[in-house]
Each structure stands twice: as C-alpha cells, then as structure tokens.
Amino acid sequence: MPSSRRATTPTLALAASALLACGGGGGSSAPEPQPGDPCTTQAACGHLLCFEGSCVTALPDAPSCPAAGGAPTLVAGAAVVASDPGAGVCSHSIVDPVFPAGVVQALGEHGVGEQVGFTVPPGTWSISIYEQEVDDSAPDAISYLGQALPNAAVPTDVRMPGGEVFYDDTPASVPLDPDGYLDFTGFFSVHFGSPTPWVGVATFPNAPPGLDLARVAGELPAGDWTLRVNDWALECTTFGSACTGGSSAGRYRVHVVTEGPPASTGALDLDVYLATSGPSGEPRLTAAEAATDPGLARLFQGVATVLGRAGLCLGTVTFHDLPDWARLRFESTLYDPSTLCDEMHQMFQLSTASGRGPSLFMVDELLATYSRPGQTLLGVDGSIPGPSGLPGTPASGAVMSFGSVPSCTGAFSPASCRADELAVIASHELGHWLGLFHTSESTGTDFDPLTDTPRCSCAHCTLLADRGRCGDPTDPMQMTPGLCNGVGSCSGASNLMFWAYDPSISRGAITPQQAEVVRLDPAVRAEPAP
Amino acid sequence: MIVALAPLLAVALSTSPCLPRPDGREALRTRICGLAGAYDSPIPDRAWRDLGPGADAFLAELAGSPDDLEARRARALEGLAARGGPLAERTHRSLASSAETPIAVRRGAIRGLGRLLPRAELSRTLRPLLSPAADPRARAAAAETLALHDPAGSCGVVRARAAADPSDAVRLESALSTCRAASER
C-alpha cells in the first residue's frame, strides 16, 4: 500500500494535522478558553478548536474561496412541473447523465454478470459507474439470512489495465482491526451497502490506497478497464440457502463518468426543492422568497463555510417550487428503508433540474419507518454517493427537515445560531452525496474506510460495564458524541460525518482525505484558484 | 435597572438545553442530546429507557425548548414516549394541543400520544383535532395516529373528513392508506 499522502491544500493539511494532533476534551476546573489563547492540544481549547497553535471558534474558510465571492448566490429557478401520479403509485424512470460527451461513456444495456470494457483517459482521477435497471428485469428485494433487503445495483470486479482488481463487491475477506472490527482502509475503493434497486452509482477511489494511487502517479492507470454489471440479486444466487429471491435476470443501462484531477478548489452548485406548507396549504416559503430570505442566506453561507474546509466553493443555490400536490404530499416525508416505493424516493424523482450538483429537498418533517413508523430524522440521502449528474431518479436527492430559520450575525457558530446548525445538517447530507460515510457508526463497531478520520471504538470508549454490548445486535451501545469527544480512539464527534450531531461538540470538521474524496465526485466542477 | 435587565435574562434563559451549563447535568445532557442529534440513525426505545433518573425532566425541557431545532424537539418527544409516565403524557398533551407549537413538534406530540394513551383516551383526546377548525397539518397527524391505533373507531370519521373537504385529501392520504390496510386485515 503506498504510504505517501500528499496534502490536498496546505491550509487544509495544517488544519487537519492540528485537529488530529490536539484532539481532546476540556478540563472542568480551568478557566474557560477564549479565542486566541495559545494551544498545543485540543484539551487546552475546551469547546473551541485548537488550530495552528491558537484556539478558534471555527476553522477558517478555504483560502481558495474568496472571502466576498465565497458567498453563494441564491436564486429562484424554474418551478417543477409534474402531474400527480396519485398516492401510493410507485414508478421509476431511466434518465441520461447530464455530462458532456467527453466525460461520460454510454456502455449500453447489459445483463448482470456481463463484463464490460471502458476507457480511462490519461489524467483521470475518479471513475463513477452508473447502473440503471431496464424493463423491471431485476427483483426489487431479496431475503438474506431471513431478513428482507432491497436489491442494490452496484458494479463489481472493476479491474485496471493490468488486470488488478480495483473494486470487488464481494471480497474474499476483509481484515479486522485490533478491536476485531472490519477494517476497509486497505482497499482501493469501498462501496458500503446502500439499498438502491433500479439505480446505483459508485464513485472510486474513496479509500486511502486508491486515493494514493491517483495522487502519487498524478492519475489512475490510463487505458482499458473492465467492470462486471452486478446487483445484490445476482450475488444472492451464490450464497446458497442463506439468500433467497436472487436472480440473474437483471439488465442495466450502464454509464461511466471519468473526471480529471481535483483542482485545489472546486465549485459545487445546489438545486434546492421546497416542500413546506402553511396551514391552509399555501407554500410556507416560495422559491422566490427563499432566494431573498435572510435565514436561508445565513444557512447556505454556513454550508459554504463547512464545505470550504474541503476546498469546495458553494456556487449557485437554486430554489425550486414543487407542484401543490407534491408539496402537500411531501411536506411530511416518509422514508422507508425497505423500499424505493416510499414517499422519499418517489419525491426525489421530482429533482428535474439539469445540473450535475446535488439535489437537496427541504421539508417540514422527515419521518422514517424502521422498527416502527414515525421516527424523526434530521436528514437522509437517497444513496451514498448520490447520483451526481443523474437527476430525476428515485435516488437523486438528499432531504432534510427544517422549521423556522431565524438569521444570525457574527461568525459561524452552530452552538448559538439555528441557521448554522441547519447548515451543519445540510452539509452532512451533502457529504454523503459526495461520497462520505459516517466516520463512526452509532454502535462504534463500523467505520469509514479512511485513515485520517478519528474513530470512536466501542471497545475503547465505553465504560467497562457496557463493553459486553459492543456488537450486540439486540442491545447495541449508542456511541453518543459525548463519549467520542476525547483523544485517540475516543474522538471524532466534532467531524462533519460523525453519526450524530451535538451543538456543543459538532464542528463540521473535515479531514484531508475526506476533502479529497468529496472533490473527486462528479458533482464538483473544477474551478481554478483565483 | 431591573426592567432593563429583564430582556437580557430572558435571552440567557432561552438557550438550548443542549448547550453546556453549570447545572450538574453534563453527563445526562450529552447522552440525551447525542441521541436526539442522530442524523439518520434510528434510536432504539431501550436506549431512551436506559437513560436513568432525571432524563424525563431533561427530555421534557428539550421538547419544550423554543430555541431548539424542531427535529431535535420531536426526537426528545420520542424519547419521552418510549419512557412513558405522567410527565411524558403531560408534555405530549401540552404540545399537541397548542397552536403555538411548531408544526413538526406538534405532529410529533400527536403521534407520541398514540404510544402513551389507551385507545379510548386517545380517541377522546385526538378526535377534536379532526374537526374543520383544527390546523389541517395537525389534523393529518391526528388522523394517522387514530388510524393506526384505533382504526375501527376512527376510520369512518377520517374518510368522512376527506370526502367533505377535497383540499384535505392529499394530507389525509397516509391515514386513509392505513385505514385501508386495517380493513383488509
């Protein structure tokens, strides 16, 4: 595994090294640290951040986003025009990617199991593979170990010109870390299970060896690559009696998008769809009102601040009105992870703006059906990563709930400004869209595939009396931010992609590797530094 | 002087319960606010029940905090509903009945009553929200809750309501769907 990890930008590298070197909680008896106090450890800064030797309230914006010009432009876009398919109607469509011909390769329709070739041009740093099911050819769900699972369209057996495997959806083995948890950091690329029948996207590389491969050589190996069209239903047929409902009949339309090196900064445009209503059924906020709303201006300035830490400049945020029927149906959106026929995935098909950037739906209320109906979520994504440049599919959205958004003045401060809190939540969902996984999951037993993101291991960070619950499927530990705000393996709660948000701890921090992953997503358009 | 300080005091007291305060509740605060802050992960009922003494009061404070995110307040209500008890019921009743409650919190309180009240009491409590005078968004939540917990006693009213006011029909779709499923069982 290559060991060289060149920093993505000097400032980001310094910011992250300061965070990683410091990483500690505040003492209880020392005076409250103030911005500007010197620090050599995070502990010296308490709830502030230790950054380049001084306590700060927040990390600075990426220098490549000009201070004034870094403010996103908020505009009202075209309203979505769509007729009401009726309640409970489940549909999905196949769409063409919006990328120019030199970037996207249409590989045609293929059955699962077929090996398909594609070209990686010189100078390529990332590969995105899109599969869209045709003719309802694949089952929507399978049953694995007695549990119903939606199918997922995901390529496998992706090979470089020399034949070396770059991605395998069913690796022969996954190493364990010293705590006995699965360790994916040694793979070129990773695609964690995301139930996405009908449409799936995978963007590689997203793990350190793959990132190193591109960075050290200045490109991924150019030439003729291959992939195998695949879905979980096909994999199911190889698992014997453990899996039922499998099928080798799935057919998919396949596209590959290749992108060049991540510029020192990239620009990200957003399309925002508003599903929010007043009591009489009127829009609580129209697109035109949103574009001039001070609270939303503050919110998206906050998103720009957080994403700026990854070298992304938030460009244009375009608001869209939904048709009345859609706004009323989806103002309270139901997410059922067992199906793509739920309200959330059907709503995502209204993301009809033709941009390559993420589609963010803002709704009054977001509810999930897990073990019981009606569980509130802060936000969720249709898939990880999101299908950048492929609007209008059931996976083509991220959604967050929001209520009133009073504006604030002063520096970015999630602890004291609701708009900034919502900015962190929106940025978290956008981080998923751009390919980031939770750094640590709630159980403290699953982690992202990056090596510079702090982990919060259940085996280390919970009380001895509770460690028997680590990995217990019936009563798992919940590794809340307070347990993960310390040093070493008990940290990470300040990271943008930690599984939970706490206003006194979460800072929306982003590591260099996370920054590199998000800038490789095809949603990002290269923008030369000023 | 006292008059001049009053607004400042109000601001100071209105900050989120999830921000650190020297009130000796730090451990409880971080556990509850962490659970309430899960972005997209379900919180098992047992995690709420394991919070121990003092949690009910903190959850009720968080649920009623006007300075907090509506989603976090709704999560706090879910925690209270999982734990049950008189304070949980009082908090839910109060937030569910007030037109001043932000709609996402109010809907959460209405749903939570479905977990807290016996069927007959639930019907008595939520039926008034099905009236034409109620906020249609709260009416939709009440209809969904009644359809789920008391389909035999409430689905007729829900259907009649949807038929009487087509402008309500979209918002009542979920309740009507639950009623259909109940009638097929």
XYZ file of C-alpha atoms in Angstrom:
715
model
C 0.000 0.000 0.000
C 1.531 3.312 -0.988
C 2.416 5.375 2.032
C 2.789 8.835 0.568
C -0.225 11.057 1.203
C 0.389 14.466 -0.188
C -1.797 17.056 1.367
C -4.575 18.385 -0.779
C -4.035 22.000 0.126
C -1.520 23.371 2.588
C -4.138 25.047 4.740
C -6.377 22.025 4.895
C -3.430 19.849 5.797
C -2.446 22.155 8.613
C -5.979 22.372 9.846
C -6.369 18.647 9.941
C -2.985 17.983 11.486
C -3.777 20.474 14.186
C -7.075 18.751 14.837
C -5.598 15.291 14.868
C -2.634 16.233 16.994
C -4.764 18.075 19.502
C -7.927 16.013 19.862
C -9.001 16.210 23.483
C -11.757 17.314 25.758
C -11.726 20.323 28.016
C -10.987 20.213 31.722
C -13.604 21.193 34.216
C -11.643 23.416 36.577
C -9.519 25.523 34.198
C -10.769 28.955 33.097
C -12.969 28.896 30.028
C -10.650 29.101 26.997
C -11.025 32.161 24.818
C -10.446 32.603 21.089
C -6.800 33.480 20.529
C -5.487 31.564 23.543
C -2.382 29.576 22.637
C -2.758 25.797 22.448
C -0.747 22.693 21.791
C -3.574 20.260 22.470
C -7.309 20.284 21.852
C -7.820 19.954 25.603
C -6.448 23.465 26.033
C -9.308 24.863 23.967
C -12.253 23.102 25.561
C -15.232 23.564 23.289
C -13.217 25.753 20.913
C -10.903 24.291 18.302
C -7.117 24.151 18.542
C -5.949 25.364 15.146
C -2.375 26.233 14.195
C -1.428 26.919 17.796
C -4.422 29.061 18.742
C -7.930 28.399 19.969
C -10.502 29.417 17.403
C -14.266 29.273 17.305
C -14.229 27.721 13.849
C -11.834 26.698 11.143
C -11.218 29.373 8.507
C -12.733 29.139 5.095
C -10.634 27.549 2.412
C -8.341 30.281 1.097
C -9.264 29.427 -2.445
C -12.816 30.607 -1.852
C -12.533 34.386 -1.922
C -13.953 35.914 1.218
C -16.545 38.049 -0.515
C -17.017 35.994 -3.638
C -17.251 32.882 -1.470
C -20.795 33.746 -0.558
C -23.114 31.546 -2.571
C -25.552 33.092 -4.981
C -29.153 32.316 -4.107
C -31.643 32.397 -6.965
C -35.160 31.232 -7.719
C -35.230 28.690 -10.507
C -37.934 27.166 -12.596
C -40.790 25.544 -10.752
C -41.070 21.800 -11.118
C -43.854 20.830 -13.493
C -45.193 17.337 -12.980
C -48.612 15.763 -12.908
C -49.805 13.864 -9.855
C -49.310 10.123 -10.347
C -51.626 9.513 -7.377
C -50.956 8.452 -3.841
C -49.021 5.250 -3.456
C -48.159 4.963 -7.129
C -44.647 3.627 -7.454
C -42.685 4.411 -10.553
C -39.154 4.932 -11.731
C -37.624 6.316 -14.840
C -34.349 5.943 -16.679
C -32.518 9.159 -17.395
C -29.400 10.177 -19.253
C -26.497 11.759 -17.399
C -26.087 15.487 -17.971
C -22.324 15.353 -18.519
C -20.715 16.278 -21.834
C -19.738 13.506 -24.216
C -16.038 13.695 -23.427
C -16.724 12.942 -19.789
C -19.420 10.283 -19.979
C -19.222 6.938 -21.744
C -22.511 5.210 -22.563
C -21.789 1.498 -22.334
C -25.257 0.334 -23.356
C -27.559 -2.224 -21.769
C -26.105 -5.344 -20.224
C -27.209 -8.245 -18.122
C -25.814 -8.856 -14.673
C -22.656 -10.891 -14.797
C -21.561 -9.427 -18.117
C -18.068 -7.997 -18.255
C -17.965 -4.601 -19.962
C -14.969 -2.576 -21.025
C -14.459 1.153 -20.676
C -11.654 3.601 -21.218
C -9.873 5.610 -18.585
C -8.238 8.560 -20.347
C -4.884 9.928 -19.205
C -5.237 12.380 -16.359
C -8.234 10.647 -14.798
C -8.523 10.725 -11.021
C -12.015 9.396 -10.433
C -14.423 6.948 -12.023
C -18.159 6.959 -11.450
C -20.166 3.957 -12.587
C -23.942 4.303 -13.015
C -26.293 1.358 -13.381
C -29.993 1.880 -14.163
C -32.338 -1.099 -14.306
C -34.279 -1.568 -17.539
C -37.628 -3.285 -18.123
C -38.175 -4.144 -14.448
C -35.834 -7.034 -15.095
C -34.432 -7.435 -11.580
C -36.243 -8.269 -8.354
C -36.795 -5.292 -6.091
C -35.899 -7.237 -2.967
C -34.153 -10.351 -1.722
C -34.089 -12.173 1.589
C -30.726 -12.636 3.247
C -30.500 -14.637 6.472
C -34.232 -14.281 6.790
C -34.200 -10.518 6.500
C -35.835 -8.739 3.578
C -33.416 -6.443 1.788
C -33.985 -4.180 -1.166
C -31.898 -5.085 -4.170
C -28.935 -2.840 -4.919
C -27.417 -2.019 -8.291
C -23.676 -1.991 -7.760
C -20.843 -2.932 -10.111
C -18.225 -5.440 -9.144
C -14.935 -6.852 -10.340
C -13.680 -3.473 -11.561
C -10.228 -4.080 -12.976
C -7.368 -1.856 -14.067
C -5.485 -2.331 -17.355
C -3.060 -4.782 -15.800
C -5.934 -6.894 -14.544
C -5.543 -5.922 -10.900
C -8.833 -5.648 -9.034
C -9.719 -2.060 -8.186
C -13.096 -2.846 -6.650
C -14.808 -6.084 -5.689
C -18.289 -6.017 -4.123
C -17.774 -9.438 -2.556
C -14.156 -9.548 -1.434
C -12.914 -12.913 -0.260
C -12.082 -11.472 3.121
C -11.987 -8.188 4.999
C -9.211 -7.670 7.550
C -10.083 -6.949 11.155
C -8.704 -4.052 13.149
C -7.096 -4.640 16.559
C -10.525 -4.411 18.182
C -11.897 -7.103 15.912
C -13.969 -4.740 13.762
C -13.967 -4.809 9.966
C -11.206 -2.645 8.532
C -11.712 -1.394 4.965
C -8.836 1.060 4.925
C -6.613 -1.247 2.869
C -8.876 -1.403 -0.176
C -8.543 0.768 -3.258
C -12.254 1.516 -3.107
C -15.240 0.727 -0.962
C -18.985 0.728 -1.536
C -20.928 0.095 1.649
C -24.325 -1.469 1.384
C -26.834 1.088 0.277
C -30.134 -0.410 -0.825
C -30.602 1.045 -4.262
C -32.652 -1.092 -6.594
C -33.254 0.436 -10.023
C -30.355 2.856 -9.911
C -26.942 2.715 -8.331
C -23.797 4.783 -8.536
C -20.324 4.134 -7.256
C -17.504 6.685 -7.369
C -13.947 5.436 -6.978
C -11.415 5.772 -5.445
C -12.630 6.524 -1.936
C -10.157 4.715 0.300
C -6.521 5.602 1.016
C -4.713 3.131 -1.268
C -6.881 4.197 -4.192
C -6.507 7.875 -3.403
C -2.748 7.394 -3.084
C -2.624 5.544 -6.383
C -4.043 8.544 -8.240
C -2.140 11.168 -6.283
C 1.290 9.546 -6.439
C 1.151 8.906 -10.178
C -0.876 12.005 -10.965
C -3.602 9.853 -12.465
C -5.270 6.481 -12.280
C -3.746 3.925 -14.659
C -4.921 5.005 -18.096
C -6.165 2.536 -20.661
C -8.705 -0.224 -20.931
C -10.541 -1.088 -17.733
C -13.323 -3.581 -17.197
C -16.285 -3.886 -14.854
C -18.875 -6.544 -14.267
C -22.503 -5.445 -14.280
C -23.943 -6.595 -11.000
C -26.626 -6.333 -8.357
C -27.293 -7.916 -4.993
C -29.892 -10.188 -6.552
C -27.138 -11.818 -8.613
C -24.850 -12.081 -5.609
C -27.750 -13.666 -3.736
C -27.728 -16.605 -6.148
C -24.225 -17.503 -4.979
C -24.980 -17.533 -1.255
C -26.826 -20.854 -1.164
C -29.683 -21.228 1.284
C -28.632 -18.103 3.181
C -30.214 -15.963 0.497
C -33.490 -16.377 -1.353
C -35.145 -14.352 -4.080
C -31.964 -13.959 -6.085
C -31.966 -13.621 -9.829
C -29.569 -13.470 -12.736
C -32.111 -11.730 -14.964
C -31.328 -8.115 -14.142
C -30.399 -5.845 -17.007
C -28.930 -2.404 -16.585
C -28.086 0.622 -18.669
C -24.514 1.484 -17.779
C -22.658 4.779 -17.913
C -19.163 5.626 -16.792
C -18.050 9.166 -15.953
C -14.352 9.928 -15.650
C -13.045 13.099 -14.074
C -9.643 14.730 -14.012
C -7.558 15.708 -11.021
C -9.202 17.563 -8.178
C -8.316 21.198 -8.523
C -7.101 22.987 -5.432
C -10.665 24.095 -5.238
C -13.867 23.050 -6.903
C -17.277 24.607 -7.210
C -20.486 22.981 -6.163
C -23.917 24.158 -7.256
C -27.053 23.048 -5.484
C -30.653 22.650 -6.504
C -32.982 23.009 -3.543
C -36.603 21.849 -3.677
C -39.042 23.215 -1.115
C -41.788 21.017 0.338
C -43.070 23.194 3.117
C -46.590 24.433 3.653
C -48.680 26.625 5.879
C -51.951 25.503 7.476
C -54.102 26.494 4.530
C -51.962 24.576 2.111
C -50.117 27.613 0.862
C -46.308 27.440 0.483
C -44.620 28.394 3.727
C -41.750 29.647 1.630
C -41.743 30.045 -2.127
C -38.603 29.761 -4.199
C -38.668 33.496 -4.793
C -38.976 34.177 -1.078
C -36.269 31.646 -0.258
C -33.815 33.351 -2.576
C -34.050 36.531 -0.525
C -34.692 35.059 2.912
C -32.028 36.184 5.415
C -32.221 32.958 7.401
C -31.637 30.802 4.344
C -28.871 33.132 3.210
C -27.204 32.539 6.549
C -27.843 28.800 6.304
C -26.209 28.442 2.907
C -23.375 30.742 3.862
C -22.836 28.240 6.670
C -22.848 25.387 4.167
C -20.252 27.327 2.176
C -18.164 27.712 5.315
C -18.247 23.999 6.115
C -17.679 22.817 2.548
C -14.964 25.430 2.202
C -12.940 23.319 4.612
C -12.925 20.643 1.923
C -11.778 23.079 -0.736
C -15.252 23.393 -2.182
C -16.757 26.740 -3.077
C -20.509 26.792 -2.935
C -21.576 28.422 -6.184
C -25.216 28.903 -7.072
C -28.044 27.669 -4.895
C -31.189 27.450 -6.997
C -34.539 27.106 -5.253
C -37.447 25.362 -6.910
C -41.138 25.274 -6.079
C -42.843 21.914 -6.227
C -46.348 21.442 -7.633
C -49.051 21.887 -4.987
C -49.879 18.179 -4.876
C -46.234 17.294 -4.294
C -45.673 19.979 -1.701
C -48.678 18.838 0.310
C -47.883 15.141 -0.043
C -44.236 15.511 0.885
C -44.306 18.324 3.478
C -44.185 15.430 5.907
C -41.999 12.923 4.093
C -41.924 9.247 4.955
C -38.737 7.270 4.432
C -38.993 3.509 4.449
C -35.541 1.948 4.044
C -37.058 -1.334 2.909
C -38.375 0.039 -0.383
C -37.887 2.656 -3.065
C -41.655 2.991 -3.346
C -41.750 5.126 -0.227
C -42.591 8.824 -0.329
C -38.999 9.972 -0.071
C -37.687 8.086 -3.074
C -40.747 8.978 -5.118
C -40.238 12.627 -4.180
C -36.643 12.507 -5.369
C -37.876 11.877 -8.898
C -39.052 15.484 -8.910
C -35.413 16.627 -8.978
C -35.703 17.595 -12.578
C -33.245 20.491 -12.775
C -30.479 19.535 -15.138
C -27.430 20.355 -13.046
C -24.648 17.991 -12.054
C -24.788 19.057 -8.424
C -26.746 17.600 -5.516
C -30.495 17.972 -5.180
C -31.491 18.917 -1.648
C -35.117 18.663 -0.579
C -36.125 20.766 2.405
C -39.302 19.539 4.083
C -41.300 20.391 7.186
C -40.903 16.956 8.688
C -38.899 13.840 7.853
C -40.034 10.551 9.325
C -38.644 7.063 8.993
C -40.104 3.634 9.401
C -37.515 1.441 10.998
C -38.768 -0.828 13.783
C -41.926 1.292 13.989
C -43.359 4.170 11.961
C -42.907 7.818 12.759
C -39.278 8.121 13.823
C -37.902 11.612 13.238
C -34.744 12.076 11.194
C -32.663 15.194 10.710
C -31.786 14.228 7.153
C -31.041 11.306 4.863
C -29.763 10.612 1.341
C -31.224 8.536 -1.459
C -27.897 6.780 -1.892
C -24.235 7.161 -0.952
C -22.817 8.623 -3.059
C -25.666 10.492 -4.686
C -26.112 10.093 -8.429
C -24.441 13.328 -9.442
C -25.447 14.439 -12.897
C -28.340 11.991 -12.952
C -31.334 13.990 -11.741
C -34.828 12.584 -11.611
C -34.219 9.071 -10.339
C -35.527 7.647 -7.042
C -32.042 8.046 -5.590
C -31.498 11.578 -6.863
C -31.929 13.518 -3.664
C -30.913 14.328 -0.156
C -33.567 15.532 2.231
C -33.533 17.436 5.491
C -36.238 18.772 7.760
C -36.320 22.403 8.677
C -38.630 24.692 10.522
C -38.102 28.308 11.243
C -34.698 29.628 10.242
C -34.010 32.887 12.036
C -30.922 34.617 10.761
C -27.929 35.454 12.905
C -24.999 37.795 12.810
C -21.371 37.201 13.602
C -19.064 34.283 12.968
C -20.314 30.846 12.014
C -21.493 29.275 15.255
C -23.695 26.165 15.270
C -23.838 26.317 19.060
C -25.624 29.644 19.075
C -27.264 30.036 15.665
C -30.028 27.752 14.407
C -29.303 28.586 10.774
C -25.724 27.456 11.338
C -26.949 24.265 12.988
C -29.070 23.569 9.939
C -26.032 24.346 7.801
C -24.107 21.557 9.507
C -27.006 19.161 8.961
C -27.284 20.134 5.299
C -23.521 19.791 4.897
C -23.610 16.344 6.497
C -26.177 15.169 3.963
C -24.215 16.778 1.157
C -21.137 14.971 2.476
C -22.991 11.691 1.994
C -23.994 12.763 -1.504
C -20.348 13.476 -2.251
C -19.286 10.003 -1.136
C -18.517 10.271 2.574
C -19.677 7.660 5.043
C -20.155 8.131 8.768
C -16.707 8.227 10.357
C -18.072 6.072 13.179
C -21.499 4.493 13.223
C -23.725 4.644 16.280
C -22.590 1.249 17.529
C -18.902 2.161 17.468
C -18.164 -1.022 15.545
C -18.295 0.244 11.941
C -16.104 2.961 10.487
C -15.418 4.714 7.221
C -12.560 3.462 5.023
C -10.320 6.492 5.619
C -7.233 6.553 7.838
C -7.218 10.180 8.930
C -10.757 10.311 10.312
C -10.917 9.864 14.076
C -12.627 6.690 15.236
C -14.735 6.152 18.284
C -14.421 2.479 19.074
C -16.951 0.829 21.337
C -14.208 -1.462 22.581
C -12.282 1.506 23.952
C -14.663 4.338 24.566
C -17.475 2.935 26.606
C -17.485 2.009 30.264
C -16.131 -1.417 31.124
C -19.555 -2.407 32.394
C -21.083 -1.652 28.989
C -18.486 -3.297 26.760
C -20.437 -6.511 26.599
C -22.936 -4.580 24.493
C -20.361 -3.768 21.807
C -21.596 -5.528 18.691
C -24.713 -6.846 20.439
C -27.372 -6.829 17.709
C -30.254 -6.737 20.194
C -28.971 -4.051 22.545
C -26.095 -2.200 20.896
C -24.243 0.642 22.539
C -25.068 4.108 21.246
C -21.745 5.912 20.998
C -23.064 9.430 21.532
C -20.889 12.474 20.826
C -20.099 12.900 24.500
C -18.336 9.517 24.508
C -16.366 10.455 21.414
C -15.075 13.906 22.255
C -11.771 12.878 23.740
C -8.442 11.727 22.424
C -7.121 8.865 20.319
C -9.685 6.214 19.579
C -12.369 8.068 21.535
C -12.685 11.084 19.303
C -14.324 12.173 16.122
C -17.546 13.718 17.371
C -16.515 17.101 16.002
C -16.255 15.666 12.487
C -18.911 16.582 9.947
C -19.609 12.929 9.225
C -19.946 11.628 12.765
C -23.240 9.748 13.094
C -24.851 12.233 15.473
C -24.898 15.957 15.960
C -24.451 17.752 19.273
C -24.435 21.550 19.133
C -21.795 21.831 21.830
C -19.421 19.326 20.236
C -20.027 19.086 16.492
C -17.896 21.483 14.486
C -18.282 20.221 10.948
C -14.590 19.344 10.798
C -13.326 17.709 7.605
C -10.066 15.789 7.217
C -7.752 15.985 4.177
C -8.815 12.546 2.966
C -12.485 13.452 3.292
C -11.745 16.644 1.372
C -10.072 14.661 -1.357
C -12.987 12.231 -1.649
C -15.618 14.945 -1.981
C -13.644 16.867 -4.585
C -13.434 13.732 -6.734
C -17.200 13.485 -7.011
C -18.523 14.402 -10.449
C -20.909 16.872 -8.811
C -17.925 19.148 -8.356
C -16.837 21.252 -11.252
C -13.226 22.267 -11.344
C -12.642 25.906 -10.698
C -9.149 27.309 -10.874
C -7.958 29.034 -7.758
C -8.021 32.822 -8.052
C -32.339 48.724 36.398
C -34.404 45.617 36.998
C -36.559 46.424 33.993
C -33.508 46.901 31.813
C -32.034 43.547 32.792
C -35.176 41.569 32.191
C -34.783 41.145 28.437
C -31.176 40.030 28.854
C -32.208 37.471 31.433
C -34.859 36.155 29.099
C -32.315 35.677 26.355
C -29.949 33.896 28.700
C -32.638 31.531 29.914
C -33.908 30.734 26.467
C -30.799 28.998 25.191
C -30.953 25.358 24.203
C -30.820 22.742 26.965
C -28.268 21.012 24.746
C -25.668 23.684 25.383
C -23.380 23.193 28.384
C -24.483 24.832 31.589
C -23.097 24.646 35.092
C -26.106 22.736 36.350
C -24.520 19.362 37.123
C -26.355 17.608 34.316
C -23.481 17.375 31.846
C -23.393 13.584 31.571
C -27.140 13.372 31.090
C -27.102 16.293 28.690
C -24.513 14.746 26.395
C -26.295 11.392 26.325
C -29.723 12.820 25.576
C -28.612 15.464 23.115
C -26.418 12.925 21.359
C -29.327 10.556 20.876
C -31.613 13.411 19.851
C -28.976 14.519 17.349
C -28.720 11.304 15.347
C -28.783 12.421 11.722
C -30.294 9.387 10.100
C -29.996 6.502 12.541
C -32.928 5.050 14.451
C -32.667 5.208 18.227
C -33.900 2.032 19.891
C -36.515 2.552 22.591
C -34.218 0.776 25.005
C -31.584 3.495 24.601
C -34.114 6.062 25.815
C -35.268 3.829 28.664
C -31.689 3.262 29.806
C -31.100 6.950 30.434
C -31.889 6.700 34.102
C -33.374 9.136 36.593
C -33.549 12.756 35.657
C -33.948 12.018 31.987
C -37.678 12.663 31.902
C -37.310 16.219 33.127
C -34.489 16.948 30.690
C -36.345 15.418 27.764
C -39.438 17.436 28.618
C -37.349 20.598 28.806
C -35.766 19.841 25.443
C -39.114 19.015 23.839
C -40.493 22.339 25.006
C -37.469 24.459 24.194
C -38.446 27.116 21.644
C -34.777 27.717 20.825
C -34.111 24.210 19.634
C -34.357 22.609 16.251
C -37.836 21.264 15.675
C -36.447 17.867 14.700
C -34.458 17.622 17.926
C -37.533 18.557 19.943
C -39.527 15.884 18.141
C -36.788 13.375 18.935
C -36.996 14.333 22.582
C -40.707 13.578 22.458
C -39.908 10.156 21.017
C -37.613 9.576 23.965
C -40.333 10.592 26.383
C -42.890 8.405 24.660
C -40.541 5.444 24.887
C -40.109 6.025 28.625
C -43.749 6.777 29.374
C -45.013 8.197 32.637
C -47.032 11.200 33.783
C -44.531 13.845 32.674
C -44.347 12.308 29.221
C -48.129 12.412 28.943
C -48.393 15.977 30.226
C -45.696 17.193 27.853
C -47.264 15.498 24.871
C -50.731 16.762 25.692
C -49.489 20.302 26.134
C -47.525 20.445 22.894
C -50.150 18.587 20.876
C -52.950 20.917 21.897
C -51.208 24.222 21.342
C -51.497 26.017 18.032
C -48.341 27.870 19.007
C -46.246 24.717 18.857
C -44.159 24.486 15.664
C -45.929 22.076 13.386
C -43.223 19.385 13.273
C -43.124 19.322 17.078
C -46.894 19.356 17.339
C -47.223 16.476 14.917
C -44.586 14.587 16.913
C -46.567 15.150 20.095
C -49.756 13.926 18.445
C -48.003 10.788 17.233
C -46.466 10.251 20.648
C -49.874 10.295 22.295
C -50.611 7.213 20.276
C -47.925 5.403 22.244
C -48.875 6.844 25.591
C -52.650 6.749 25.852
C -55.039 3.822 25.912
C -57.246 3.597 22.870
C -60.382 5.143 24.307
C -58.499 8.018 25.860
C -56.551 8.529 22.669
C -59.757 8.851 20.682
C -61.215 11.304 23.166
C -58.058 13.379 23.020
C -57.455 13.456 19.290
C -60.978 13.476 17.875
C -61.288 17.258 18.325
C -58.307 17.676 16.003
C -60.307 16.074 13.202
C -62.738 18.962 13.259
C -62.741 21.525 10.435
C -61.481 24.166 12.830
C -58.198 22.415 13.530
C -54.942 23.109 11.698
C -55.092 20.710 8.720
C -51.487 19.665 9.311
C -52.286 18.680 12.894
C -55.476 17.056 11.633
C -53.455 14.875 9.287
C -51.220 13.727 12.136
C -54.215 13.042 14.355
C -55.888 11.095 11.560
C -52.765 8.995 11.001
C -52.413 8.294 14.702
C -56.039 7.332 15.144
C -55.995 5.198 12.003
C -53.003 3.327 13.382
C -54.205 2.821 16.941
C -57.988 2.870 16.667
C -58.963 2.101 13.086
C -62.345 0.671 13.986
C -63.328 3.717 15.935
C -61.872 6.429 13.760
C -61.515 5.461 10.113
C -65.115 6.331 9.364
C -64.562 9.845 10.622
C -61.312 10.146 8.693
C -62.987 9.045 5.468
C -65.850 11.424 6.013
C -63.431 14.251 6.633
C -61.524 13.522 3.430
C -64.755 13.363 1.451
C -66.061 16.586 2.928
C -63.038 18.665 2.079
C -61.087 17.653 -1.031
C -58.435 20.215 -0.170
C -57.620 17.969 2.784
C -57.453 14.837 0.693
C -53.742 14.856 -0.067
C -52.820 15.428 3.541
C -55.107 12.620 4.658
C -53.728 10.105 2.144
C -51.487 8.437 4.671
C -54.298 7.998 7.191
C -56.618 6.669 4.503
C -53.956 4.201 3.418
C -53.584 2.982 6.989
C -57.358 2.638 7.223
C -57.421 0.582 4.025
C -54.705 -1.696 5.334
C -56.586 -2.130 8.611
C -59.813 -3.026 6.864
C -58.016 -5.692 4.807
C -56.657 -7.421 7.894
